[in-house]
PDB file of C-alpha atoms and ligand atoms in Angstrom:
ATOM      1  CA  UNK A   1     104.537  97.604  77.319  1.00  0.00           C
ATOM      2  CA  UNK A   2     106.091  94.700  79.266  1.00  0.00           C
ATOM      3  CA  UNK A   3     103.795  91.386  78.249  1.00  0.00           C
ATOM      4  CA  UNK A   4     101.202  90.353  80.905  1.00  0.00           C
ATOM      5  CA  UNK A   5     103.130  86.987  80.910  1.00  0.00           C
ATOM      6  CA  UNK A   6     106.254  88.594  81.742  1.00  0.00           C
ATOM      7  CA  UNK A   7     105.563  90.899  85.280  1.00  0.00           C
ATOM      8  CA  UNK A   8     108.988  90.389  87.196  1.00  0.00           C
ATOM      9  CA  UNK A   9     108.561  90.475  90.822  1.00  0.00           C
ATOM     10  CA  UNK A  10     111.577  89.882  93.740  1.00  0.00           C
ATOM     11  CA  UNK A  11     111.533  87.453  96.235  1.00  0.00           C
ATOM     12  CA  UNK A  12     113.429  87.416  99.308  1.00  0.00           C
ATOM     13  CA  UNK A  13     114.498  84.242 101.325  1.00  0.00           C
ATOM     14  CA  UNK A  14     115.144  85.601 104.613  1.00  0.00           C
ATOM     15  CA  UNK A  15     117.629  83.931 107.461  1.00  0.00           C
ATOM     16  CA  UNK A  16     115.135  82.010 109.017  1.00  0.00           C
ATOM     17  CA  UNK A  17     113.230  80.735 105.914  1.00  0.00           C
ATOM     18  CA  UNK A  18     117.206  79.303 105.173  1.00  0.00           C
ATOM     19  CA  UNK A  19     117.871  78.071 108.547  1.00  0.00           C
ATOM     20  CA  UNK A  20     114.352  76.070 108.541  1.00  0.00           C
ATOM     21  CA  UNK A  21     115.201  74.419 105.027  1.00  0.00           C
ATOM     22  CA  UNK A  22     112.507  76.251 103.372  1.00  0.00           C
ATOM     23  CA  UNK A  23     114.225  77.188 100.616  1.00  0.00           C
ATOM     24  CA  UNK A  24     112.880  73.798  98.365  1.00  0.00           C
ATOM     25  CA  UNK A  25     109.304  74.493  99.696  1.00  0.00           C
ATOM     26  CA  UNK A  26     109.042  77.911  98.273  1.00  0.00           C
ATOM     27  CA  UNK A  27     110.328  77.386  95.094  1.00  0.00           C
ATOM     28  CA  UNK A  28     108.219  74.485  94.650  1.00  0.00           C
ATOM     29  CA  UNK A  29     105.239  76.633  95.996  1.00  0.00           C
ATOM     30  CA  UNK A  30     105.942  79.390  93.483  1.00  0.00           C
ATOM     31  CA  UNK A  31     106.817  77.087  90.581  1.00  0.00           C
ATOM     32  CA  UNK A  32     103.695  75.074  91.172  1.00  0.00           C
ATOM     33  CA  UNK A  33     101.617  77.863  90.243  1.00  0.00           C
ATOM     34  CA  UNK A  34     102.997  78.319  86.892  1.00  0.00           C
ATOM     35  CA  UNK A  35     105.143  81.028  87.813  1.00  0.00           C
ATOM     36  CA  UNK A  36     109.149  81.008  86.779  1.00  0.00           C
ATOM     37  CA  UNK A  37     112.005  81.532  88.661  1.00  0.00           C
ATOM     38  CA  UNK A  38     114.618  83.710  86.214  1.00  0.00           C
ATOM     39  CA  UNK A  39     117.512  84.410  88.597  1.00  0.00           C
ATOM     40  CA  UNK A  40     118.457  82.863  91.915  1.00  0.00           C
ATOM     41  CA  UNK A  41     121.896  83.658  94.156  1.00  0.00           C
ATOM     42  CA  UNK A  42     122.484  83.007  97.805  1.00  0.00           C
ATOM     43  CA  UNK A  43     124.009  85.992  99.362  1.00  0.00           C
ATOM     44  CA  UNK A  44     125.181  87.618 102.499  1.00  0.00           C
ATOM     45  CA  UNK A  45     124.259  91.516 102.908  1.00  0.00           C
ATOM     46  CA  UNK A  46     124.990  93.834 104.959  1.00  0.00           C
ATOM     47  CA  UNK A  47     122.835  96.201 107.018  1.00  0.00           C
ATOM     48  CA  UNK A  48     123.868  99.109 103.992  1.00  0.00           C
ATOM     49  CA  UNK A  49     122.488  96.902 101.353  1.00  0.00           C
ATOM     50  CA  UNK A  50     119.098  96.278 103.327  1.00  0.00           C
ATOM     51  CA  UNK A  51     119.359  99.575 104.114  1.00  0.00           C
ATOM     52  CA  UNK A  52     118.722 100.602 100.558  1.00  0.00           C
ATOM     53  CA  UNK A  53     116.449  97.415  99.910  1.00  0.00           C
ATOM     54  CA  UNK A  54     113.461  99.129 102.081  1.00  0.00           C
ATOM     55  CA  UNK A  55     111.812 102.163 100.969  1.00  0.00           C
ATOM     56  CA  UNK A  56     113.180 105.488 102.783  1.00  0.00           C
ATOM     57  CA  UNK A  57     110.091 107.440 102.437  1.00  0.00           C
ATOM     58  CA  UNK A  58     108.683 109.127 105.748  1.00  0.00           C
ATOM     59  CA  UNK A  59     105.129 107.736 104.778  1.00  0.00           C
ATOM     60  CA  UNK A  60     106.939 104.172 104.581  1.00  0.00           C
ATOM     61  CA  UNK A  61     108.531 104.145 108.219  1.00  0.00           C
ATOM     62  CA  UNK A  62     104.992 105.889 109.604  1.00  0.00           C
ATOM     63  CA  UNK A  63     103.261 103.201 108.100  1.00  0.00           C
ATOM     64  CA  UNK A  64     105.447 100.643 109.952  1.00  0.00           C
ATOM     65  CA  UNK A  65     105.182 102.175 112.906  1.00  0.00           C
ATOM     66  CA  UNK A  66     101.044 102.352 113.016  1.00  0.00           C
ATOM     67  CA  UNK A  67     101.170  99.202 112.294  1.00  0.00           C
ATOM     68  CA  UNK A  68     103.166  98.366 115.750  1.00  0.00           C
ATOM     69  CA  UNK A  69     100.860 100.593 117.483  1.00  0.00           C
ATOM     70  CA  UNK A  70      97.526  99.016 115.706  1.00  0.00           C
ATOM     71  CA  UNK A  71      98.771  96.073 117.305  1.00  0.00           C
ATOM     72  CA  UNK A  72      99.451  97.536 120.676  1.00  0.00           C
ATOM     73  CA  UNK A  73      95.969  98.809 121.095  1.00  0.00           C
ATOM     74  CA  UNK A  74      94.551  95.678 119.826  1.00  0.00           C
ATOM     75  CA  UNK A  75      95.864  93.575 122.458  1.00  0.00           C
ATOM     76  CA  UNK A  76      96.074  96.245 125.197  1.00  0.00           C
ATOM     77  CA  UNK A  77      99.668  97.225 125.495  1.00  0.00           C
ATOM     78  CA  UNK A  78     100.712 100.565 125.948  1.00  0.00           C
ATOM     79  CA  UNK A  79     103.588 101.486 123.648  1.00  0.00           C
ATOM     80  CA  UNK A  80     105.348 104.193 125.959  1.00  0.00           C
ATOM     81  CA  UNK A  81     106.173 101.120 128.495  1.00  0.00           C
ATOM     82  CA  UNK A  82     107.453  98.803 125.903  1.00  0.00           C
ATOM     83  CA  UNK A  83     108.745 100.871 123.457  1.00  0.00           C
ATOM     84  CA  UNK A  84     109.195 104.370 125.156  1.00  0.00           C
ATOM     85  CA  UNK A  85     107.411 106.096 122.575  1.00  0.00           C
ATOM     86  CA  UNK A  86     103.764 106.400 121.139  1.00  0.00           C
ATOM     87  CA  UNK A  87     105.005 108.358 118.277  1.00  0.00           C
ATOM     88  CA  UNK A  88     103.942 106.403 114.679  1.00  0.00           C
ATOM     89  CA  UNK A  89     107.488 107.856 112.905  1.00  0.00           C
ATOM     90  CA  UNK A  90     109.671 106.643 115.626  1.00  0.00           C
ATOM     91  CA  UNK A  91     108.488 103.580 116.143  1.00  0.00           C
ATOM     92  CA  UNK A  92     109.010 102.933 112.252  1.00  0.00           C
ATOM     93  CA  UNK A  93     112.246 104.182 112.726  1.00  0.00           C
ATOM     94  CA  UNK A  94     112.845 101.700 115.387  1.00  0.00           C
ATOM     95  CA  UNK A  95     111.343  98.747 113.508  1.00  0.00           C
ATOM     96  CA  UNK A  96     113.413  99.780 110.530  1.00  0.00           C
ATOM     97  CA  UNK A  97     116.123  99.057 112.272  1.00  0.00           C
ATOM     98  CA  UNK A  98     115.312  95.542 113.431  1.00  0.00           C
ATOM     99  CA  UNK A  99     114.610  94.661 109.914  1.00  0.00           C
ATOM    100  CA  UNK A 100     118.314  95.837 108.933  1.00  0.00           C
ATOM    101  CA  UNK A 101     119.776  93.161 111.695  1.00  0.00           C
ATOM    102  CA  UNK A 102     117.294  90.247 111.075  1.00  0.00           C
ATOM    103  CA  UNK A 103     117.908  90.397 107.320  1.00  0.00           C
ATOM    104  CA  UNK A 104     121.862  90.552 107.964  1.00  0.00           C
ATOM    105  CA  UNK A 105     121.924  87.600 110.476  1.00  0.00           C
ATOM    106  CA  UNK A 106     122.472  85.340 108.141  1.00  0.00           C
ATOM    107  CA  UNK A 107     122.601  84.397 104.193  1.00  0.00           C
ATOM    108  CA  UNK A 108     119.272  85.402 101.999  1.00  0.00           C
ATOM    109  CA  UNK A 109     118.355  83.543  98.955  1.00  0.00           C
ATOM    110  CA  UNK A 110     117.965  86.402  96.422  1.00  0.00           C
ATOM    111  CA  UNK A 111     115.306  85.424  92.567  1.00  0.00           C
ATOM    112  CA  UNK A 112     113.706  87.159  90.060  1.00  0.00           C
ATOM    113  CA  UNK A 113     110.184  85.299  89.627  1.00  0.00           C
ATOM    114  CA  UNK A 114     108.116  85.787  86.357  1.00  0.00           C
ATOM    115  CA  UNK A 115     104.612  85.540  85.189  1.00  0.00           C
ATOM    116  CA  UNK A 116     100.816  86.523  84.570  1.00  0.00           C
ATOM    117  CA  UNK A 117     100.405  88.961  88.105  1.00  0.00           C
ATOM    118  CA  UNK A 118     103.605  88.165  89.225  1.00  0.00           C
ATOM    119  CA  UNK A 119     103.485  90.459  92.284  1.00  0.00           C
ATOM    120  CA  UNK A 120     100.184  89.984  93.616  1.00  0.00           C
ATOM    121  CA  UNK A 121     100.451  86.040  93.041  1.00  0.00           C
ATOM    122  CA  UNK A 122     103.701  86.066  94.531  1.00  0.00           C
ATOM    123  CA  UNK A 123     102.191  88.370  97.311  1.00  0.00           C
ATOM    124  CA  UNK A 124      99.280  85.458  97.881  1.00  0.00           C
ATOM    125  CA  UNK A 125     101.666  82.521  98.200  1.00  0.00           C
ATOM    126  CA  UNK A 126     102.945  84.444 101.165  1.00  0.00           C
ATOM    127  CA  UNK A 127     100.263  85.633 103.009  1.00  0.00           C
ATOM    128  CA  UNK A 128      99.749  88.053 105.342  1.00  0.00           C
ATOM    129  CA  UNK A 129     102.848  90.297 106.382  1.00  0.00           C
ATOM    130  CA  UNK A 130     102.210  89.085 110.218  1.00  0.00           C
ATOM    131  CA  UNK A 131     102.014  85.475 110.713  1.00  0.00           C
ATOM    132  CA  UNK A 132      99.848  85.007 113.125  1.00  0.00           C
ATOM    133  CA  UNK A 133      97.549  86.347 110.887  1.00  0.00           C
ATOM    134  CA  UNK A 134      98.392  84.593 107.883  1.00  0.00           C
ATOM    135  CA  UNK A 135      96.056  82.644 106.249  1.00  0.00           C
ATOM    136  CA  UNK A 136      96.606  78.888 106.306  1.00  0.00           C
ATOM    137  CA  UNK A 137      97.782  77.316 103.097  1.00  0.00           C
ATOM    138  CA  UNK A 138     100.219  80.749 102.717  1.00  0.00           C
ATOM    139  CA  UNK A 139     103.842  80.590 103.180  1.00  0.00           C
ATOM    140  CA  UNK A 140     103.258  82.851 106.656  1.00  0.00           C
ATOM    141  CA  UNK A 141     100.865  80.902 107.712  1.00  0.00           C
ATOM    142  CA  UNK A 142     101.905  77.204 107.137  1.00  0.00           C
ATOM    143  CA  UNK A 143     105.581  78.253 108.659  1.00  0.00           C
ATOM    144  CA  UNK A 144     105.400  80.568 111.396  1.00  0.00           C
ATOM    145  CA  UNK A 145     103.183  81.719 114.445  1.00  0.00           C
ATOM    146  CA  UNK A 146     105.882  84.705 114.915  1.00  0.00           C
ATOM    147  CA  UNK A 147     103.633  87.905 115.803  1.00  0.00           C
ATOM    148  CA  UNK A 148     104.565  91.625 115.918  1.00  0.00           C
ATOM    149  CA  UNK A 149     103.289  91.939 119.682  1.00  0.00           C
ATOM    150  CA  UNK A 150     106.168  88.931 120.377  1.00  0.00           C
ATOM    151  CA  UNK A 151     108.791  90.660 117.902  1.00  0.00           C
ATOM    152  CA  UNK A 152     108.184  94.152 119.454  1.00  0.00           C
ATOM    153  CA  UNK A 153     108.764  92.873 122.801  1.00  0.00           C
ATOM    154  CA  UNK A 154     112.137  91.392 121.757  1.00  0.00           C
ATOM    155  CA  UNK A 155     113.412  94.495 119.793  1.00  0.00           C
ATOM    156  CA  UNK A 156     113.240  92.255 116.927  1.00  0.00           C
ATOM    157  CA  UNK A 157     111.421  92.358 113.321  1.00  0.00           C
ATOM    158  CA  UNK A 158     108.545  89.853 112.791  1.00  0.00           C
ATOM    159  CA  UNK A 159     110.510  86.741 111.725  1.00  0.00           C
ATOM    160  CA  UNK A 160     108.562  85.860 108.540  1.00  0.00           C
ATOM    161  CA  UNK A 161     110.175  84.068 105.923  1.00  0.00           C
ATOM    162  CA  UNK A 162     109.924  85.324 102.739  1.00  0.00           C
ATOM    163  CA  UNK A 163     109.819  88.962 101.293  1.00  0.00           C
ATOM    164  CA  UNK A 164     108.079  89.905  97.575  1.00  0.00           C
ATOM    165  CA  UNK A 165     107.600  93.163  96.167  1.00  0.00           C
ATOM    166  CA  UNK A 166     104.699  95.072  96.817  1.00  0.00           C
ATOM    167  CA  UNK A 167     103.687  96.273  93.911  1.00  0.00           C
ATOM    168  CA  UNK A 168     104.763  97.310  90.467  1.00  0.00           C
ATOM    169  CA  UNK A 169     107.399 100.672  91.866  1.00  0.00           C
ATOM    170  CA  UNK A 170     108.685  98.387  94.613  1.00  0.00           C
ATOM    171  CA  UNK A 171     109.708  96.210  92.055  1.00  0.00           C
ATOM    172  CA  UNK A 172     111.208  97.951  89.521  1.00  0.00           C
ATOM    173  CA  UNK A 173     113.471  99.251  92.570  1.00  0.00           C
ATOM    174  CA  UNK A 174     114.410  96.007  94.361  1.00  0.00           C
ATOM    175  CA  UNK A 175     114.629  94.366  91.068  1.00  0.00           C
ATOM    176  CA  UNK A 176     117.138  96.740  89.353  1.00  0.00           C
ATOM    177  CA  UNK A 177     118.938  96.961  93.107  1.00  0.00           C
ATOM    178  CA  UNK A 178     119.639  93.395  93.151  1.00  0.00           C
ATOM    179  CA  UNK A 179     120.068  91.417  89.948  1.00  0.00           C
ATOM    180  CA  UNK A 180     122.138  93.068  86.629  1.00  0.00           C
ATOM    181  CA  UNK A 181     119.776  92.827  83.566  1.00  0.00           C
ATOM    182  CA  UNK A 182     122.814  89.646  82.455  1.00  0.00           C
ATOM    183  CA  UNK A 183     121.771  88.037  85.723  1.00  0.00           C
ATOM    184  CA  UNK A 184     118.033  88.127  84.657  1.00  0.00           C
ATOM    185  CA  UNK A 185     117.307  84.724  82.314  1.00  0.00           C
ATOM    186  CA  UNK A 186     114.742  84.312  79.828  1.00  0.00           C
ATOM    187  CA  UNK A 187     113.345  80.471  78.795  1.00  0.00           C
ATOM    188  CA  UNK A 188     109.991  78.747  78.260  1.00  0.00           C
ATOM    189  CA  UNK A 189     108.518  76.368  80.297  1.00  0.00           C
ATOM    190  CA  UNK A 190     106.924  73.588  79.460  1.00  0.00           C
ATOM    191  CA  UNK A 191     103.459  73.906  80.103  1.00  0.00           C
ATOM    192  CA  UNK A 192     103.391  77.766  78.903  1.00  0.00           C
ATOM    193  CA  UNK A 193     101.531  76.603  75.719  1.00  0.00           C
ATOM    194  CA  UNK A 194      98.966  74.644  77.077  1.00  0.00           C
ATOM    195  CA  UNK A 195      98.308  77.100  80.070  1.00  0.00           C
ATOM    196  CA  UNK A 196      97.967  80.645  77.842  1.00  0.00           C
TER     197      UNK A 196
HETATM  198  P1  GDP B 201     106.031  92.878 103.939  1.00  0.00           P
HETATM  199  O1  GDP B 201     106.048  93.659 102.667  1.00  0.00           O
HETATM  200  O2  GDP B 201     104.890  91.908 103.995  1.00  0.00           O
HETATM  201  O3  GDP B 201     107.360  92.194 104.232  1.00  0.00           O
HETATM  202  O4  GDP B 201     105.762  93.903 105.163  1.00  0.00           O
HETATM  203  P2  GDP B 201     106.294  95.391 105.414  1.00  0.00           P
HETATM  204  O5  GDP B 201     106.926  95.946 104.185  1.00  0.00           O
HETATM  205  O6  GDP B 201     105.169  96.149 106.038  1.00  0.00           O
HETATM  206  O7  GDP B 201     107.390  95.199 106.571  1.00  0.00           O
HETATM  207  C1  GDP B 201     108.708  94.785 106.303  1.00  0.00           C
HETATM  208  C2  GDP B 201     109.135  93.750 107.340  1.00  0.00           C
HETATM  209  O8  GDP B 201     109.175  94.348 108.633  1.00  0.00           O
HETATM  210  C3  GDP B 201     108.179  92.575 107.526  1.00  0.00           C
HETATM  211  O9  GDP B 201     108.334  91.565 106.555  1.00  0.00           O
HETATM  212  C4  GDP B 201     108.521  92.096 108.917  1.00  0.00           C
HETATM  213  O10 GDP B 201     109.708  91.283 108.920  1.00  0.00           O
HETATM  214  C5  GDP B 201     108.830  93.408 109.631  1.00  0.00           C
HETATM  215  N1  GDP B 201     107.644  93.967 110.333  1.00  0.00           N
HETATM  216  C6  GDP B 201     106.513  94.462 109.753  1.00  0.00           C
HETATM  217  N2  GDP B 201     105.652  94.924 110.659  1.00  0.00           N
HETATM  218  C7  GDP B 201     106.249  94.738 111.867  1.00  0.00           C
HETATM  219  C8  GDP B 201     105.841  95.026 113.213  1.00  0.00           C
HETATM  220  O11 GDP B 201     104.747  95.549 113.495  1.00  0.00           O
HETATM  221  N3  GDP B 201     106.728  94.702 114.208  1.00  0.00           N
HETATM  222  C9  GDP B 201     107.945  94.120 113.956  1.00  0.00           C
HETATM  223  N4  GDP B 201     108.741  93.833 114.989  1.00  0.00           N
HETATM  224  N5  GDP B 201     108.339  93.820 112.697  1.00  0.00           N
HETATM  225  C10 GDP B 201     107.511  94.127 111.663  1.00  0.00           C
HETATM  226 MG1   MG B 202     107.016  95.395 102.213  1.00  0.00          MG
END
Protein backbone atom coordinates (compact mmCIF):
# COMPACT_ATOMS: atom_id res chain seq x y z
CA UNK A 1 0.00 0.00 0.00
CA UNK A 2 1.18 3.45 -1.15
CA UNK A 3 2.29 5.42 2.34
CA UNK A 4 -0.31 7.94 3.66
CA UNK A 5 2.56 10.52 3.22
CA UNK A 6 2.93 9.75 -0.29
CA UNK A 7 -0.92 10.21 -2.08
CA UNK A 8 0.06 11.75 -5.59
CA UNK A 9 -2.53 13.99 -6.88
CA UNK A 10 -2.37 16.24 -10.47
CA UNK A 11 -2.70 19.69 -10.71
CA UNK A 12 -3.56 21.63 -13.63
CA UNK A 13 -2.56 25.35 -14.32
CA UNK A 14 -5.00 26.36 -16.78
CA UNK A 15 -4.53 29.41 -19.53
CA UNK A 16 -5.90 31.92 -17.50
CA UNK A 17 -4.33 30.99 -14.11
CA UNK A 18 -0.86 31.56 -16.57
CA UNK A 19 -1.98 34.63 -18.20
CA UNK A 20 -2.89 36.24 -14.60
CA UNK A 21 0.69 35.29 -13.17
CA UNK A 22 -0.74 32.87 -10.84
CA UNK A 23 1.48 30.37 -11.35
CA UNK A 24 3.95 31.60 -8.07
CA UNK A 25 0.72 31.96 -5.95
CA UNK A 26 -0.33 28.42 -6.27
CA UNK A 27 2.69 26.80 -5.74
CA UNK A 28 3.32 28.80 -2.80
CA UNK A 29 -0.35 28.04 -1.68
CA UNK A 30 0.18 24.30 -2.09
CA UNK A 31 3.74 24.24 -0.73
CA UNK A 32 2.67 26.23 2.28
CA UNK A 33 0.62 23.52 3.46
CA UNK A 34 3.28 21.02 3.65
CA UNK A 35 2.46 19.47 0.53
CA UNK A 36 5.38 18.76 -2.31
CA UNK A 37 5.52 19.49 -5.69
CA UNK A 38 7.38 16.21 -7.51
CA UNK A 39 7.13 17.12 -11.21
CA UNK A 40 6.37 20.40 -12.93
CA UNK A 41 6.46 21.14 -17.05
CA UNK A 42 4.82 23.94 -18.93
CA UNK A 43 3.11 22.58 -21.91
CA UNK A 44 0.91 23.29 -24.84
CA UNK A 45 -1.93 20.54 -25.60
CA UNK A 46 -4.05 20.03 -27.91
CA UNK A 47 -7.83 19.53 -27.86
CA UNK A 48 -6.86 15.35 -28.37
CA UNK A 49 -4.80 15.41 -25.29
CA UNK A 50 -7.62 17.20 -23.15
CA UNK A 51 -9.72 15.14 -24.85
CA UNK A 52 -8.37 12.11 -23.10
CA UNK A 53 -7.55 14.21 -19.84
CA UNK A 54 -11.51 14.30 -18.92
CA UNK A 55 -13.34 11.28 -18.11
CA UNK A 56 -15.49 9.83 -21.19
CA UNK A 57 -18.04 8.15 -19.15
CA UNK A 58 -21.83 8.96 -20.04
CA UNK A 59 -22.47 9.48 -16.19
CA UNK A 60 -19.44 12.09 -16.37
CA UNK A 61 -20.84 14.38 -19.30
CA UNK A 62 -24.63 13.97 -17.59
CA UNK A 63 -23.23 15.13 -14.56
CA UNK A 64 -21.82 18.24 -16.32
CA UNK A 65 -24.65 18.93 -17.94
CA UNK A 66 -27.14 18.93 -14.63
CA UNK A 67 -24.94 20.91 -13.33
CA UNK A 68 -25.57 23.71 -16.23
CA UNK A 69 -29.15 23.12 -15.86
CA UNK A 70 -29.06 23.28 -11.77
CA UNK A 71 -27.81 26.55 -12.50
CA UNK A 72 -30.35 27.53 -15.06
CA UNK A 73 -33.25 26.87 -12.81
CA UNK A 74 -31.58 28.52 -9.99
CA UNK A 75 -31.40 31.79 -11.52
CA UNK A 76 -34.43 31.45 -13.84
CA UNK A 77 -33.12 30.81 -17.28
CA UNK A 78 -34.59 28.49 -19.49
CA UNK A 79 -32.00 26.27 -21.16
CA UNK A 80 -33.92 25.61 -24.58
CA UNK A 81 -33.43 29.57 -25.33
CA UNK A 82 -29.84 29.71 -24.44
CA UNK A 83 -28.66 26.54 -25.13
CA UNK A 84 -31.34 24.89 -27.46
CA UNK A 85 -31.62 21.96 -25.43
CA UNK A 86 -32.92 20.88 -21.88
CA UNK A 87 -31.44 17.53 -22.31
CA UNK A 88 -28.72 16.79 -19.16
CA UNK A 89 -26.37 14.48 -21.80
CA UNK A 90 -26.22 17.10 -24.40
CA UNK A 91 -25.59 19.83 -22.60
CA UNK A 92 -22.49 17.86 -21.07
CA UNK A 93 -21.63 17.13 -24.39
CA UNK A 94 -21.67 20.73 -25.22
CA UNK A 95 -19.76 21.86 -22.12
CA UNK A 96 -17.25 19.14 -22.86
CA UNK A 97 -16.45 20.75 -25.63
CA UNK A 98 -15.78 24.22 -24.27
CA UNK A 99 -13.47 22.70 -21.82
CA UNK A 100 -11.39 21.10 -24.85
CA UNK A 101 -10.90 24.89 -26.37
CA UNK A 102 -10.36 26.80 -23.04
CA UNK A 103 -7.71 24.30 -21.92
CA UNK A 104 -5.98 24.52 -25.53
CA UNK A 105 -5.97 28.40 -25.69
CA UNK A 106 -2.98 28.66 -24.32
CA UNK A 107 0.09 26.90 -22.35
CA UNK A 108 -0.92 24.79 -18.97
CA UNK A 109 1.49 24.32 -16.21
CA UNK A 110 1.36 20.52 -15.75
CA UNK A 111 2.83 18.88 -11.50
CA UNK A 112 2.60 15.98 -9.66
CA UNK A 113 1.88 17.21 -5.91
CA UNK A 114 2.54 14.81 -2.91
CA UNK A 115 1.44 14.32 0.59
CA UNK A 116 -0.82 13.23 3.66
CA UNK A 117 -4.59 13.58 1.59
CA UNK A 118 -3.08 14.85 -1.28
CA UNK A 119 -6.30 15.01 -3.33
CA UNK A 120 -8.75 16.28 -1.03
CA UNK A 121 -6.15 18.97 0.36
CA UNK A 122 -5.28 19.83 -3.00
CA UNK A 123 -9.12 19.83 -3.78
CA UNK A 124 -9.57 22.49 -0.62
CA UNK A 125 -6.88 24.93 -1.73
CA UNK A 126 -9.06 25.29 -4.77
CA UNK A 127 -12.37 25.58 -3.78
CA UNK A 128 -15.42 25.19 -5.22
CA UNK A 129 -15.53 24.05 -9.02
CA UNK A 130 -17.68 27.43 -9.78
CA UNK A 131 -16.19 30.54 -8.60
CA UNK A 132 -18.69 32.46 -7.72
CA UNK A 133 -19.27 30.05 -5.28
CA UNK A 134 -15.96 29.50 -4.04
CA UNK A 135 -15.20 30.02 -0.71
CA UNK A 136 -12.94 32.96 0.10
CA UNK A 137 -9.41 32.13 1.10
CA UNK A 138 -9.62 29.18 -1.93
CA UNK A 139 -7.79 29.54 -5.08
CA UNK A 140 -11.52 29.99 -6.92
CA UNK A 141 -12.51 32.21 -4.74
CA UNK A 142 -9.60 34.69 -4.07
CA UNK A 143 -9.05 34.78 -8.15
CA UNK A 144 -12.12 34.72 -10.01
CA UNK A 145 -15.91 35.79 -9.93
CA UNK A 146 -16.27 33.72 -13.40
CA UNK A 147 -19.80 31.84 -13.04
CA UNK A 148 -21.32 29.02 -15.14
CA UNK A 149 -24.59 31.17 -15.87
CA UNK A 150 -21.82 33.89 -17.52
CA UNK A 151 -19.69 30.94 -19.18
CA UNK A 152 -22.87 29.23 -20.57
CA UNK A 153 -23.99 32.32 -22.10
CA UNK A 154 -20.65 32.75 -23.92
CA UNK A 155 -20.33 29.09 -25.16
CA UNK A 156 -17.42 29.01 -22.98
CA UNK A 157 -16.21 26.69 -19.90
CA UNK A 158 -16.16 28.34 -16.43
CA UNK A 159 -12.73 30.05 -16.51
CA UNK A 160 -11.33 28.75 -13.18
CA UNK A 161 -7.82 28.46 -12.73
CA UNK A 162 -6.60 25.48 -11.54
CA UNK A 163 -7.67 21.75 -12.06
CA UNK A 164 -6.79 18.70 -9.29
CA UNK A 165 -7.89 15.30 -9.39
CA UNK A 166 -10.94 14.28 -7.94
CA UNK A 167 -10.31 11.53 -6.22
CA UNK A 168 -8.06 8.53 -5.93
CA UNK A 169 -9.25 6.76 -9.89
CA UNK A 170 -9.06 10.25 -11.39
CA UNK A 171 -5.71 10.30 -10.35
CA UNK A 172 -4.18 7.32 -11.06
CA UNK A 173 -5.53 8.20 -14.74
CA UNK A 174 -4.42 11.83 -15.20
CA UNK A 175 -1.34 11.02 -13.35
CA UNK A 176 -0.10 8.05 -15.48
CA UNK A 177 -1.59 10.22 -18.71
CA UNK A 178 0.67 13.00 -18.08
CA UNK A 179 3.99 12.50 -16.33
CA UNK A 180 6.39 9.09 -17.13
CA UNK A 181 7.13 7.38 -13.74
CA UNK A 182 11.23 9.09 -14.66
CA UNK A 183 9.42 12.42 -14.70
CA UNK A 184 7.95 11.75 -11.16
CA UNK A 185 10.83 12.92 -8.35
CA UNK A 186 11.19 11.71 -4.98
CA UNK A 187 13.10 14.06 -2.05
CA UNK A 188 12.46 15.11 1.56
CA UNK A 189 11.60 18.27 2.69
CA UNK A 190 12.71 19.92 5.34
CA UNK A 191 10.19 20.14 7.81
CA UNK A 192 8.87 16.40 7.07
CA UNK A 193 10.46 15.32 10.42
CA UNK A 194 9.19 17.74 12.61
CA UNK A 195 5.62 17.74 10.98
CA UNK A 196 4.96 13.59 11.03
P1 LIG B 1 -13.55 20.45 -11.45
O1 LIG B 1 -13.15 19.04 -11.17
O2 LIG B 1 -13.72 21.26 -10.20
O3 LIG B 1 -12.63 21.15 -12.45
O4 LIG B 1 -15.03 20.44 -12.13
P2 LIG B 1 -15.68 19.43 -13.19
O5 LIG B 1 -14.83 18.21 -13.36
O6 LIG B 1 -17.11 19.26 -12.80
O7 LIG B 1 -15.69 20.29 -14.55
C1 LIG B 1 -14.56 20.42 -15.37
C2 LIG B 1 -14.43 21.87 -15.83
O8 LIG B 1 -15.55 22.22 -16.65
C3 LIG B 1 -14.46 22.92 -14.72
O9 LIG B 1 -13.22 23.08 -14.07
C4 LIG B 1 -14.90 24.16 -15.46
O10 LIG B 1 -13.80 24.77 -16.16
C5 LIG B 1 -15.88 23.59 -16.48
N1 LIG B 1 -17.28 23.62 -16.01
C6 LIG B 1 -17.81 22.89 -14.98
N2 LIG B 1 -19.12 23.12 -14.83
C7 LIG B 1 -19.45 24.02 -15.80
C8 LIG B 1 -20.69 24.65 -16.16
O11 LIG B 1 -21.76 24.44 -15.56
N3 LIG B 1 -20.65 25.51 -17.22
C9 LIG B 1 -19.50 25.78 -17.92
N4 LIG B 1 -19.55 26.65 -18.94
N5 LIG B 1 -18.32 25.22 -17.58
C10 LIG B 1 -18.29 24.34 -16.54
MG1 LIG C 1 -13.24 17.39 -12.36
Amino acid sequence: MEKLTQEKTLVLIKPDGIKRGLIGEIIRRIEQRGLKVIALKMIQVTEGQIDGHYPKDAAWTHRLGEKSLGTYSKYGIDPVEALGTDNADEIGKMVRSWIVKYLTSGPLVKMVVEGVHAIDMVRKLCGNTLPNLADMGTIRGDYSVDSPALANSGKRAVHNIIHASENPEEAKHELAYWFTPQEIHDYKRAEEDIMF
